[in-house]
PDB file of C-alpha atoms in Angstrom:
ATOM      1  CA  MET A   2     -57.235 -89.486 -27.513  1.00 56.00           C
ATOM      2  CA  LYS A   3     -56.147 -91.866 -25.260  1.00 55.00           C
ATOM      3  CA  GLU A   4     -53.772 -93.900 -27.731  1.00 62.00           C
ATOM      4  CA  PHE A   5     -52.383 -90.694 -28.464  1.00 53.00           C
ATOM      5  CA  LEU A   6     -51.105 -89.466 -25.390  1.00 55.00           C
ATOM      6  CA  TYR A   7     -49.296 -92.603 -25.001  1.00 58.00           C
ATOM      7  CA  SER A   8     -48.164 -92.899 -28.693  1.00 59.00           C
ATOM      8  CA  TYR A   9     -44.293 -92.081 -30.133  1.00 57.00           C
ATOM      9  CA  GLU A  10     -45.652 -89.400 -32.251  1.00 60.00           C
ATOM     10  CA  TYR A  11     -47.083 -87.196 -28.525  1.00 56.00           C
ATOM     11  CA  ARG A  12     -43.681 -88.384 -27.303  1.00 60.00           C
ATOM     12  CA  PHE A  13     -42.005 -87.129 -29.688  1.00 57.00           C
ATOM     13  CA  LEU A  14     -43.771 -84.004 -29.656  1.00 54.00           C
ATOM     14  CA  TYR A  15     -43.539 -83.593 -25.820  1.00 57.00           C
ATOM     15  CA  VAL A  16     -39.497 -83.908 -25.647  1.00 53.00           C
ATOM     16  CA  LEU A  17     -39.359 -82.035 -29.230  1.00 54.00           C
ATOM     17  CA  GLY A  18     -41.709 -78.925 -27.316  1.00 61.00           C
ATOM     18  CA  LEU A  19     -39.639 -79.529 -23.348  1.00 50.00           C
ATOM     19  CA  ARG A  20     -36.417 -79.004 -25.602  1.00 60.00           C
ATOM     20  CA  SER A  21     -38.090 -75.573 -27.552  1.00 60.00           C
ATOM     21  CA  LEU A  22     -38.657 -74.448 -24.667  1.00 52.00           C
ATOM     22  CA  ILE A  23     -35.156 -75.138 -22.645  1.00 55.00           C
ATOM     23  CA  ILE A  24     -33.051 -74.263 -25.561  1.00 59.00           C
ATOM     24  CA  VAL A  25     -35.713 -70.652 -26.275  1.00 49.00           C
ATOM     25  CA  SER A  26     -34.878 -70.210 -22.407  1.00 52.00           C
ATOM     26  CA  VAL A  27     -31.231 -70.669 -22.035  1.00 46.00           C
ATOM     27  CA  MET A  28     -31.195 -68.055 -25.586  1.00 51.00           C
ATOM     28  CA  LEU A  29     -33.046 -65.734 -23.091  1.00 47.00           C
ATOM     29  CA  CYS A  30     -31.181 -66.003 -19.787  1.00 45.00           C
ATOM     30  CA  VAL A  31     -28.004 -65.740 -22.423  1.00 43.00           C
ATOM     31  CA  VAL A  32     -29.707 -62.098 -23.411  1.00 47.00           C
ATOM     32  CA  ILE A  33     -30.180 -61.118 -20.399  1.00 50.00           C
ATOM     33  CA  CYS A  34     -26.908 -61.991 -18.876  1.00 44.00           C
ATOM     34  CA  ASP A  35     -25.315 -60.532 -21.650  1.00 51.00           C
ATOM     35  CA  ARG A  36     -27.146 -56.954 -21.802  1.00 52.00           C
ATOM     36  CA  TYR A  37     -26.713 -56.911 -17.501  1.00 47.00           C
ATOM     37  CA  HIS A  38     -23.186 -57.168 -18.216  1.00 44.00           C
ATOM     38  CA  LYS A  39     -22.853 -54.789 -20.978  1.00 45.00           C
ATOM     39  CA  ILE A  40     -25.027 -52.400 -18.278  1.00 47.00           C
ATOM     40  CA  GLN A  41     -22.474 -53.373 -15.591  1.00 48.00           C
ATOM     41  CA  LYS A  42     -19.331 -52.280 -17.519  1.00 41.00           C
ATOM     42  CA  PHE A  43     -20.738 -49.183 -18.501  1.00 43.00           C
ATOM     43  CA  ARG A  44     -21.566 -48.155 -15.261  1.00 46.00           C
ATOM     44  CA  LEU A  45     -17.711 -49.646 -14.065  1.00 45.00           C
ATOM     45  CA  MET A  46     -16.488 -46.906 -17.421  1.00 43.00           C
ATOM     46  CA  ASP A  47     -18.268 -44.541 -16.573  1.00 48.00           C
ATOM     47  CA  ARG A  48     -17.611 -44.274 -13.075  1.00 51.00           C
ATOM     48  CA  MET A  49     -13.924 -44.075 -13.532  1.00 56.00           C
ATOM     49  CA  GLN A  50     -14.032 -41.952 -17.268  1.00 81.00           C
ATOM     50  CA  CYS A  51     -15.632 -39.023 -14.604  1.00 92.00           C
ATOM     51  CA  ILE A  52     -13.905 -35.976 -13.383  1.00 95.00           C
ATOM     52  CA  ARG A  53     -14.327 -36.200  -9.362  1.00 96.00           C
ATOM     53  CA  PRO A  54     -14.447 -32.785  -7.454  1.00 98.00           C
ATOM     54  CA  VAL A  55     -12.523 -32.765  -4.225  1.00 98.00           C
ATOM     55  CA  SER A  56     -11.735 -30.303  -1.436  1.00 98.00           C
ATOM     56  CA  ILE A  57      -8.243 -30.290   0.374  1.00 98.00           C
ATOM     57  CA  CYS A  58      -7.228 -27.983   3.146  1.00 98.00           C
ATOM     58  CA  LEU A  59      -3.310 -27.345   3.744  1.00 95.00           C
ATOM     59  CA  PHE A  60      -3.898 -27.094   7.943  1.00 97.00           C
ATOM     60  CA  ARG A  61      -0.580 -25.085   8.417  1.00 97.00           C
ATOM     61  CA  ASN A  62       1.620 -25.897  11.589  1.00 97.00           C
ATOM     62  CA  GLY A  63       5.365 -23.841  10.713  1.00 95.00           C
ATOM     63  CA  ASP A  64       6.629 -24.847   8.104  1.00 95.00           C
ATOM     64  CA  LYS A  65       4.943 -27.802   8.580  1.00 97.00           C
ATOM     65  CA  ILE A  66       0.984 -28.646   6.991  1.00 97.00           C
ATOM     66  CA  LEU A  67      -0.852 -31.679   7.903  1.00 98.00           C
ATOM     67  CA  VAL A  68      -0.810 -34.297   5.436  1.00 97.00           C
ATOM     68  CA  SER A  69      -2.288 -38.576   5.053  1.00 96.00           C
ATOM     69  CA  THR A  70       0.367 -40.820   3.200  1.00 95.00           C
ATOM     70  CA  SER A  71      -0.235 -43.168   1.079  1.00 94.00           C
ATOM     71  CA  PHE A  72       1.484 -45.859  -1.582  1.00 94.00           C
ATOM     72  CA  ASP A  73       0.923 -47.102  -5.431  1.00 95.00           C
ATOM     73  CA  SER A  74       1.878 -50.063  -5.272  1.00 95.00           C
ATOM     74  CA  THR A  75       1.984 -50.168  -9.037  1.00 95.00           C
ATOM     75  CA  LYS A  76       4.827 -47.310  -9.068  1.00 95.00           C
ATOM     76  CA  GLN A  77       6.412 -48.351  -6.220  1.00 95.00           C
ATOM     77  CA  ASP A  78       6.001 -45.166  -5.207  1.00 95.00           C
ATOM     78  CA  TYR A  79       5.355 -43.132  -1.394  1.00 96.00           C
ATOM     79  CA  PHE A  80       3.287 -39.917  -1.873  1.00 97.00           C
ATOM     80  CA  CYS A  81       1.245 -37.808   0.151  1.00 98.00           C
ATOM     81  CA  ARG A  82      -1.982 -35.304   0.158  1.00 97.00           C
ATOM     82  CA  PRO A  83      -3.249 -33.014   2.539  1.00 98.00           C
ATOM     83  CA  LEU A  84      -6.612 -34.111   4.033  1.00 96.00           C
ATOM     84  CA  GLY A  85     -10.244 -33.863   2.345  1.00 95.00           C
ATOM     85  CA  GLY A  86     -12.361 -35.446   0.426  1.00 94.00           C
ATOM     86  CA  GLY A  87     -15.384 -35.365  -2.263  1.00 95.00           C
ATOM     87  CA  ILE A  88     -17.531 -32.902  -3.044  1.00 97.00           C
ATOM     88  CA  GLU A  89     -21.417 -34.850  -2.662  1.00 96.00           C
ATOM     89  CA  PHE A  90     -23.752 -33.237  -5.400  1.00 95.00           C
ATOM     90  CA  GLY A  91     -25.490 -30.214  -4.165  1.00 97.00           C
ATOM     91  CA  GLU A  92     -22.827 -29.464  -1.789  1.00 98.00           C
ATOM     92  CA  SER A  93     -20.471 -26.511  -1.707  1.00 98.00           C
ATOM     93  CA  SER A  94     -16.639 -27.276  -2.174  1.00 98.00           C
ATOM     94  CA  GLN A  95     -16.480 -24.993   0.896  1.00 98.00           C
ATOM     95  CA  GLU A  96     -19.421 -27.613   3.075  1.00 98.00           C
ATOM     96  CA  ALA A  97     -17.582 -30.840   1.729  1.00 97.00           C
ATOM     97  CA  MET A  98     -14.242 -29.712   3.183  1.00 98.00           C
ATOM     98  CA  LEU A  99     -16.569 -28.555   6.489  1.00 97.00           C
ATOM     99  CA  ARG A 100     -17.863 -32.082   6.147  1.00 96.00           C
ATOM    100  CA  GLU A 101     -15.165 -33.951   5.824  1.00 94.00           C
ATOM    101  CA  VAL A 102     -13.074 -32.370   8.470  1.00 95.00           C
ATOM    102  CA  ARG A 103     -16.381 -33.418  10.599  1.00 94.00           C
ATOM    103  CA  GLU A 104     -16.208 -36.787   9.355  1.00 90.00           C
ATOM    104  CA  GLU A 105     -13.312 -37.339   9.389  1.00 89.00           C
ATOM    105  CA  LEU A 106     -11.510 -35.768  12.665  1.00 92.00           C
ATOM    106  CA  GLY A 107     -14.651 -34.763  14.576  1.00 91.00           C
ATOM    107  CA  LEU A 108     -12.940 -31.550  14.740  1.00 95.00           C
ATOM    108  CA  GLU A 109     -14.601 -27.699  13.471  1.00 96.00           C
ATOM    109  CA  ILE A 110     -12.072 -25.893  11.652  1.00 97.00           C
ATOM    110  CA  GLU A 111     -11.904 -21.888  11.194  1.00 97.00           C
ATOM    111  CA  ASN A 112     -10.848 -19.108   8.595  1.00 97.00           C
ATOM    112  CA  LEU A 113     -10.947 -21.354   6.002  1.00 97.00           C
ATOM    113  CA  LYS A 114     -10.115 -19.630   2.659  1.00 97.00           C
ATOM    114  CA  LEU A 115     -10.067 -20.750  -1.058  1.00 98.00           C
ATOM    115  CA  LEU A 116      -6.622 -20.329  -2.213  1.00 97.00           C
ATOM    116  CA  GLU A 117      -6.716 -22.518  -5.543  1.00 97.00           C
ATOM    117  CA  VAL A 118      -8.550 -24.609  -7.879  1.00 98.00           C
ATOM    118  CA  ILE A 119      -6.194 -27.427  -9.520  1.00 97.00           C
ATOM    119  CA  GLU A 120      -6.861 -29.800 -11.697  1.00 97.00           C
ATOM    120  CA  ASN A 121      -5.529 -33.087 -11.763  1.00 96.00           C
ATOM    121  CA  ILE A 122      -4.909 -36.128 -13.971  1.00 96.00           C
ATOM    122  CA  PHE A 123      -2.925 -38.823 -12.398  1.00 95.00           C
ATOM    123  CA  ILE A 124      -2.843 -42.706 -12.447  1.00 95.00           C
ATOM    124  CA  TYR A 125      -3.739 -44.400  -9.172  1.00 94.00           C
ATOM    125  CA  GLU A 126      -2.445 -48.211  -9.020  1.00 94.00           C
ATOM    126  CA  GLY A 127      -2.604 -48.269 -13.088  1.00 94.00           C
ATOM    127  CA  ASN A 128      -5.740 -46.316 -13.223  1.00 93.00           C
ATOM    128  CA  GLN A 129      -5.770 -42.901 -14.562  1.00 94.00           C
ATOM    129  CA  GLY A 130      -7.451 -40.689 -12.449  1.00 94.00           C
ATOM    130  CA  HIS A 131      -9.099 -37.196 -13.029  1.00 96.00           C
ATOM    131  CA  GLU A 132      -9.879 -34.747 -10.282  1.00 97.00           C
ATOM    132  CA  VAL A 133     -10.935 -30.604 -10.425  1.00 98.00           C
ATOM    133  CA  VAL A 134      -9.343 -29.976  -6.323  1.00 98.00           C
ATOM    134  CA  PHE A 135     -10.165 -26.784  -4.517  1.00 98.00           C
ATOM    135  CA  VAL A 136      -7.499 -25.926  -2.002  1.00 98.00           C
ATOM    136  CA  TYR A 137      -8.564 -24.002   0.913  1.00 98.00           C
ATOM    137  CA  ASP A 138      -6.260 -22.812   4.121  1.00 97.00           C
ATOM    138  CA  ALA A 139      -7.768 -23.145   7.994  1.00 98.00           C
ATOM    139  CA  GLU A 140      -6.789 -23.259  11.307  1.00 98.00           C
ATOM    140  CA  PHE A 141      -8.687 -25.871  13.924  1.00 98.00           C
ATOM    141  CA  VAL A 142     -10.273 -24.157  16.518  1.00 98.00           C
ATOM    142  CA  ASP A 143      -8.912 -26.215  18.992  1.00 97.00           C
ATOM    143  CA  LYS A 144      -5.289 -25.254  18.719  1.00 97.00           C
ATOM    144  CA  SER A 145      -4.648 -28.449  20.257  1.00 97.00           C
ATOM    145  CA  CYS A 146      -4.021 -30.124  17.205  1.00 96.00           C
ATOM    146  CA  TYR A 147      -0.893 -28.554  16.313  1.00 98.00           C
ATOM    147  CA  ASP A 148       0.906 -29.792  19.280  1.00 97.00           C
ATOM    148  CA  LYS A 149       0.230 -33.595  18.154  1.00 96.00           C
ATOM    149  CA  GLU A 150       2.597 -35.119  16.069  1.00 94.00           C
ATOM    150  CA  VAL A 151      -0.285 -37.199  14.774  1.00 95.00           C
ATOM    151  CA  LEU A 152      -3.596 -36.997  14.843  1.00 95.00           C
ATOM    152  CA  THR A 153      -5.838 -40.170  13.738  1.00 91.00           C
ATOM    153  CA  TYR A 154      -8.901 -39.672  11.171  1.00 86.00           C
ATOM    154  CA  TYR A 155     -11.307 -42.260   9.922  1.00 78.00           C
ATOM    155  CA  GLU A 156     -12.544 -43.041   6.289  1.00 76.00           C
ATOM    156  CA  SER A 157     -16.201 -44.100   6.838  1.00 69.00           C
ATOM    157  CA  SER A 158     -16.646 -45.244   2.984  1.00 69.00           C
ATOM    158  CA  ILE A 159     -14.025 -47.570   3.488  1.00 68.00           C
ATOM    159  CA  THR A 160     -13.649 -48.201   7.509  1.00 70.00           C
ATOM    160  CA  THR A 161     -10.575 -47.761   8.380  1.00 78.00           C
ATOM    161  CA  GLU A 162      -8.684 -46.016  10.612  1.00 84.00           C
ATOM    162  CA  PHE A 163      -5.478 -43.464   9.120  1.00 88.00           C
ATOM    163  CA  THR A 164      -2.870 -41.658  10.605  1.00 92.00           C
ATOM    164  CA  ALA A 165      -1.879 -37.869   8.995  1.00 96.00           C
ATOM    165  CA  LYS A 166       1.412 -36.510  10.685  1.00 97.00           C
ATOM    166  CA  TRP A 167       2.836 -32.912  10.513  1.00 98.00           C
ATOM    167  CA  LEU A 168       5.637 -32.632   7.359  1.00 97.00           C
ATOM    168  CA  SER A 169       7.349 -29.625   5.684  1.00 96.00           C
ATOM    169  CA  LEU A 170       8.216 -30.153   1.709  1.00 95.00           C
ATOM    170  CA  ALA A 171      11.843 -30.778   3.260  1.00 96.00           C
ATOM    171  CA  ASP A 172      10.670 -33.799   5.254  1.00 97.00           C
ATOM    172  CA  MET A 173       9.500 -34.898   2.296  1.00 97.00           C
ATOM    173  CA  GLN A 174      12.313 -34.338  -0.233  1.00 95.00           C
ATOM    174  CA  GLN A 175      13.998 -36.273   2.586  1.00 97.00           C
ATOM    175  CA  GLN A 176      11.676 -38.725   3.033  1.00 97.00           C
ATOM    176  CA  ASN A 177      11.348 -39.693  -0.686  1.00 97.00           C
ATOM    177  CA  ILE A 178       7.364 -38.725  -0.921  1.00 97.00           C
ATOM    178  CA  ARG A 179       5.467 -36.739  -3.380  1.00 97.00           C
ATOM    179  CA  LEU A 180       3.192 -34.236  -2.707  1.00 98.00           C
ATOM    180  CA  VAL A 181      -0.007 -34.645  -5.026  1.00 97.00           C
ATOM    181  CA  PRO A 182      -1.670 -33.250  -6.164  1.00 97.00           C
ATOM    182  CA  GLU A 183       0.712 -32.311  -8.384  1.00 91.00           C
ATOM    183  CA  GLY A 184       0.953 -28.349  -8.677  1.00 92.00           C
ATOM    184  CA  LEU A 185       0.569 -28.155  -4.462  1.00 96.00           C
ATOM    185  CA  THR A 186       4.227 -27.463  -3.715  1.00 93.00           C
ATOM    186  CA  ARG A 187       4.559 -24.628  -6.045  1.00 92.00           C
ATOM    187  CA  LEU A 188       1.657 -23.266  -4.242  1.00 91.00           C
ATOM    188  CA  LEU A 189       3.223 -23.819  -1.234  1.00 87.00           C
ATOM    189  CA  PHE A 190       6.756 -22.305  -2.346  1.00 81.00           C
ATOM    190  CA  ALA A 191       4.696 -19.392  -3.374  1.00 82.00           C
ATOM    191  CA  SER A 192       3.095 -18.773   0.257  1.00 74.00           C
ATOM    192  CA  LEU A 193       6.269 -19.335   1.696  1.00 64.00           C
ATOM    193  CA  LYS A 194       8.159 -16.412   0.460  1.00 58.00           C
TER     194      LYS A 194
END
């Protein structure tokens, strides 16, 4: 037996066994990694291909509404949107609107009224988006908000501070800023008549 352990046959079998073990391990790693990447790809696709429910609010100050402006670098396009955000699972659109204003502005609102629901299919930064937008009208409890030109708000999901300002439809047109979601301009024109 001792002579077999030092023989070429044993060394050959030992090396062959190690190589086989290494090859099987590498193949197993490749299969696991491949499945992991496929799962991640499907998760990303699911995230990109879902319809997102959103609540926004038209806080009005005369002929102006409170909006946040942004820029789409792919389209080279400025746009603005009323404040609001995503509706969480198990939350009504009204609850989401109240929560978003509390979280972002630290303010309370009153006279919350659903105006319309708009389906919004759009392209932003080269990616397609799809939202169902619950459009509300409301008033700030703290009336001093209407005297400020700019309100600062905080988006906790990306830990960033933003500003919102009061703009009229004429201001938006003059500054070449689109109001989104599409259909909101029509709703505002109808309410001004």
